[in-house]
């Protein structure tokens, strides 16, 4: 009950016209940042940080965190309308969101994405409000083996849950890891796989790969059919929103499961990207409509969006409670806190009560404001679909080039982007899954670092992955997911075959 | 190795999908071997201060090589290899009509900078591929680039590449 009175105190701090106004500005800027490929949440917050120096810390953090919510919302827009994920965590949203838009349900897909984002964030904020002290203690137990186990779980769930040739999934994932290891080795400082090219020293940024693979690749693929735009015109009105809302409650199990995955990954901190992939993978496995995933299922949009927002929101918890940022954007926000003379950590809850509870209250309000802003601007985004493809195509290629350039201000990256575009086109036509490649490219460095640290601790003994119940549990779960296709076949052999109604509905893939 | 198939009343001619797949698989095997070679050169074993720089990439290289070989086998000798046409000449022409100008565009960026190259690219794309009038195309190209200019340079303070000639220097950005 103590939390509730503190939260009410927080609401009284933030409910000023100035702060509400800042929320709207922050959300709109955030959505813009999320929509533009190459300008991620972390970049956006960093660029706009100087704007807030003149404000009080509470107002500043409200605006910056609203930019963060906006960026989380905005990532879904380009994913659904153009198949270009503006942020890495919206890659999984493209799997079903884009097919939905192509079938003429862009409005429903966007409403689903925004509402799921809102639900995920809301559950995460409720968790932050009540479980903050407990969860912070748990996160303290995480060492390098636990971190690697979490990454392993993410990758294994992808191999085990994927359909199609396992060789192709593995090749795609390993290629991502190989690309991630290009550049300076973070542990020894040696240059790896650069072949003497100084330009390769900084490695391949996942954004360059994502922009090329998805953006350019999709344009090339659409061009095969000529200059007809692949997206259908979308009818957007309040009716679509209400109809979608009526349908959404039936996916409450998926929502809840994805929120829990997201909250857990946000705290641990696995981050929003693996959370969205994992939630999508699990939803595909557990849903009655799992076999239809990838063809434009509403549930396939609900899962990654809920998880990404839950993770993005709960990533702020370890930042506030421990001073350990759970995501790159949380890290930039942490930098902001330090600039304003606030020391994040357990003492922050005691010394800066107004600030902490003001921020938590702003998370509730910011998400409501965010939902209102994005839903009311849906017609604007959907109208983009009505512009002819021969105008949109070159503009998308230009946006991709700008996005690729702004990541590192490097000309060579634009060439890489074009190269990735050709790879994306070939891979899509040959049924190579692109998601494992991107996932490995995003998490490759972190996974490798925690693996090497774990190996250092154990002097090369792999059994460290089973050294305590926590890490052992996660690792076992990862292995079960990896070998799930074999396990489910073995189970089917042991069990006598039953011809019930579920057999038709749940084909084993 | 041509394969004919009737679609839309006309025969489709082109390379079979499984052959393209085999070539991609071969490239993967080569990449895998290069990664293995490079990791061994860096030290793929246990060094005095823990796992070497090539420790992790070595196993990645092994996975790429094995899966590449697996895909190669499936593409050439597998039971359900795809023998339909990968891309026909009409489709290839369309894809190249975007890919080649895009390459020229990227080349132009390094000379003219992002703004000028983008404006020219959008206008030419609309005129030649979209069959729009010159006036409409030029207006659209200028409008899009003006929006980008304000958004990136003025609003977000992200300087974009102006190129060797820097024709926008007079604006002070």
Tab-separated table of N, CA, C and O in Angstrom, chain B residues 72-115:
chain	number	residue	atom	x	y	z
B	72	UNK	N	23.792	-27.514	-49.820
B	72	UNK	CA	24.290	-27.919	-51.136
B	72	UNK	C	23.764	-29.307	-51.482
B	72	UNK	O	23.271	-29.551	-52.589
B	73	UNK	N	23.825	-30.207	-50.491
B	73	UNK	CA	23.349	-31.577	-50.709
B	73	UNK	C	21.851	-31.564	-51.015
B	73	UNK	O	21.392	-32.173	-51.975
B	74	UNK	N	21.092	-30.794	-50.169
B	74	UNK	CA	19.638	-30.742	-50.361
B	74	UNK	C	19.266	-30.155	-51.721
B	74	UNK	O	18.320	-30.585	-52.359
B	75	UNK	N	20.053	-29.148	-52.164
B	75	UNK	CA	19.719	-28.458	-53.412
B	75	UNK	C	19.986	-29.352	-54.618
B	75	UNK	O	19.249	-29.312	-55.609
B	76	UNK	N	21.063	-30.143	-54.556
B	76	UNK	CA	21.430	-30.932	-55.733
B	76	UNK	C	20.875	-32.346	-55.700
B	76	UNK	O	20.455	-32.881	-56.720
B	77	UNK	N	20.871	-32.967	-54.504
B	77	UNK	CA	20.494	-34.378	-54.438
B	77	UNK	C	19.274	-34.634	-53.565
B	77	UNK	O	18.844	-35.774	-53.440
B	78	UNK	N	18.739	-33.578	-52.934
B	78	UNK	CA	17.609	-33.750	-52.021
B	78	UNK	C	16.364	-34.249	-52.744
B	78	UNK	O	16.243	-34.136	-53.961
B	79	UNK	N	15.427	-34.815	-51.955
B	79	UNK	CA	14.223	-35.401	-52.547
B	79	UNK	C	13.304	-34.338	-53.133
B	79	UNK	O	12.790	-34.474	-54.229
B	80	UNK	N	13.085	-33.259	-52.346
B	80	UNK	CA	12.148	-32.254	-52.855
B	80	UNK	C	12.860	-30.961	-53.229
B	80	UNK	O	12.574	-29.894	-52.707
B	81	UNK	N	13.824	-31.070	-54.126
B	81	UNK	CA	14.509	-29.868	-54.614
B	81	UNK	C	13.570	-29.083	-55.528
B	81	UNK	O	12.740	-29.664	-56.225
B	82	UNK	N	13.747	-27.763	-55.486
B	82	UNK	CA	12.855	-26.900	-56.273
B	82	UNK	C	13.443	-26.695	-57.659
B	82	UNK	O	14.512	-26.094	-57.790
B	83	UNK	N	12.742	-27.162	-58.681
B	83	UNK	CA	13.306	-27.021	-60.026
B	83	UNK	C	12.607	-25.926	-60.833
B	83	UNK	O	12.922	-25.723	-61.994
B	84	UNK	N	11.646	-25.223	-60.201
B	84	UNK	CA	10.974	-24.168	-60.969
B	84	UNK	C	11.941	-23.004	-61.238
B	84	UNK	O	12.987	-22.903	-60.585
B	85	UNK	N	11.549	-22.165	-62.189
B	85	UNK	CA	12.420	-21.056	-62.596
B	85	UNK	C	12.617	-20.074	-61.441
B	85	UNK	O	11.656	-19.693	-60.776
B	86	UNK	N	13.862	-19.691	-61.161
B	86	UNK	CA	14.155	-18.775	-60.064
B	86	UNK	C	13.666	-17.374	-60.400
B	86	UNK	O	12.961	-16.745	-59.633
B	87	UNK	N	14.070	-16.901	-61.553
B	87	UNK	CA	13.617	-15.581	-61.988
B	87	UNK	C	13.612	-15.577	-63.519
B	87	UNK	O	14.556	-16.057	-64.139
B	88	UNK	N	12.507	-15.108	-64.135
B	88	UNK	CA	12.503	-15.088	-65.604
B	88	UNK	C	13.057	-13.774	-66.109
B	88	UNK	O	13.324	-12.850	-65.338
B	89	UNK	N	13.229	-13.698	-67.441
B	89	UNK	CA	13.954	-12.552	-67.990
B	89	UNK	C	13.223	-11.232	-67.738
B	89	UNK	O	13.851	-10.205	-67.475
B	90	UNK	N	11.879	-11.277	-67.775
B	90	UNK	CA	11.119	-10.040	-67.540
B	90	UNK	C	11.328	-9.555	-66.108
B	90	UNK	O	11.595	-8.378	-65.857
B	91	UNK	N	11.228	-10.517	-65.170
B	91	UNK	CA	11.413	-10.160	-63.755
B	91	UNK	C	12.826	-9.650	-63.500
B	91	UNK	O	13.029	-8.664	-62.798
B	92	UNK	N	13.813	-10.333	-64.104
B	92	UNK	CA	15.207	-9.954	-63.899
B	92	UNK	C	15.434	-8.528	-64.395
B	92	UNK	O	16.108	-7.722	-63.751
B	93	UNK	N	14.811	-8.225	-65.548
B	93	UNK	CA	14.966	-6.886	-66.119
B	93	UNK	C	14.403	-5.840	-65.157
B	93	UNK	O	14.992	-4.791	-64.946
B	94	UNK	N	13.223	-6.163	-64.563
B	94	UNK	CA	12.599	-5.214	-63.628
B	94	UNK	C	13.477	-5.006	-62.404
B	94	UNK	O	13.653	-3.881	-61.930
B	95	UNK	N	13.996	-6.113	-61.868
B	95	UNK	CA	14.826	-6.012	-60.667
B	95	UNK	C	16.077	-5.178	-60.972
B	95	UNK	O	16.451	-4.277	-60.199
B	96	UNK	N	16.697	-5.468	-62.128
B	96	UNK	CA	17.909	-4.720	-62.486
B	96	UNK	C	17.601	-3.250	-62.768
B	96	UNK	O	18.445	-2.385	-62.539
B	97	UNK	N	16.358	-2.972	-63.231
B	97	UNK	CA	16.003	-1.573	-63.512
B	97	UNK	C	15.965	-0.749	-62.231
B	97	UNK	O	15.971	0.476	-62.280
B	98	UNK	N	15.898	-1.421	-61.078
B	98	UNK	CA	15.972	-0.698	-59.809
B	98	UNK	C	17.375	-0.797	-59.218
B	98	UNK	O	17.936	0.190	-58.735
B	99	UNK	N	17.948	-1.997	-59.314
B	99	UNK	CA	19.240	-2.241	-58.670
B	99	UNK	C	20.366	-1.439	-59.322
B	99	UNK	O	21.185	-0.821	-58.623
B	100	UNK	N	20.412	-1.412	-60.653
B	100	UNK	CA	21.515	-0.700	-61.318
B	100	UNK	C	21.449	0.810	-61.079
B	100	UNK	O	22.446	1.411	-60.673
B	101	UNK	N	20.263	1.442	-61.274
B	101	UNK	CA	20.198	2.879	-60.942
B	101	UNK	C	20.523	3.145	-59.467
B	101	UNK	O	21.141	4.160	-59.146
B	102	UNK	N	20.119	2.211	-58.581
B	102	UNK	CA	20.418	2.407	-57.156
B	102	UNK	C	21.925	2.411	-56.924
B	102	UNK	O	22.433	3.185	-56.103
B	103	UNK	N	22.640	1.550	-57.663
B	103	UNK	CA	24.104	1.527	-57.527
B	103	UNK	C	24.709	2.840	-58.025
B	103	UNK	O	25.629	3.387	-57.407
B	104	UNK	N	24.187	3.318	-59.162
B	104	UNK	CA	24.673	4.599	-59.691
B	104	UNK	C	24.377	5.718	-58.688
B	104	UNK	O	25.199	6.611	-58.460
B	105	UNK	N	23.200	5.625	-58.049
B	105	UNK	CA	22.793	6.617	-57.044
B	105	UNK	C	23.786	6.639	-55.891
B	105	UNK	O	24.238	7.706	-55.460
B	106	UNK	N	24.150	5.454	-55.391
B	106	UNK	CA	25.097	5.387	-54.268
B	106	UNK	C	26.445	5.992	-54.682
B	106	UNK	O	27.087	6.718	-53.922
B	107	UNK	N	26.853	5.703	-55.927
B	107	UNK	CA	28.099	6.263	-56.441
B	107	UNK	C	27.993	7.791	-56.502
B	107	UNK	O	28.922	8.522	-56.148
B	108	UNK	N	26.804	8.262	-56.932
B	108	UNK	CA	26.592	9.709	-57.069
B	108	UNK	C	26.610	10.401	-55.711
B	108	UNK	O	27.017	11.566	-55.611
B	109	UNK	N	26.177	9.681	-54.655
B	109	UNK	CA	26.141	10.291	-53.321
B	109	UNK	C	27.540	10.776	-52.932
B	109	UNK	O	27.714	11.877	-52.419
B	110	UNK	N	28.550	9.916	-53.218
B	110	UNK	CA	29.900	10.278	-52.767
B	110	UNK	C	30.410	11.524	-53.484
B	110	UNK	O	31.288	12.226	-52.983
B	111	UNK	N	29.871	11.803	-54.657
B	111	UNK	CA	30.289	13.003	-55.404
B	111	UNK	C	29.424	14.210	-55.065
B	111	UNK	O	29.918	15.280	-54.723
B	112	UNK	N	28.094	14.011	-55.170
B	112	UNK	CA	27.163	15.134	-55.080
B	112	UNK	C	26.564	15.314	-53.686
B	112	UNK	O	25.895	16.296	-53.420
B	113	UNK	N	26.782	14.326	-52.818
B	113	UNK	CA	26.166	14.406	-51.501
B	113	UNK	C	24.777	13.793	-51.511
B	113	UNK	O	24.201	13.553	-52.574
B	114	UNK	N	24.235	13.570	-50.320
B	114	UNK	CA	22.957	12.868	-50.220
B	114	UNK	C	21.792	13.655	-50.812
B	114	UNK	O	20.952	13.100	-51.498
B	115	UNK	N	21.763	14.970	-50.565
B	115	UNK	CA	20.592	15.749	-50.998
B	115	UNK	C	20.469	15.814	-52.510
B	115	UNK	O	19.432	15.483	-53.080
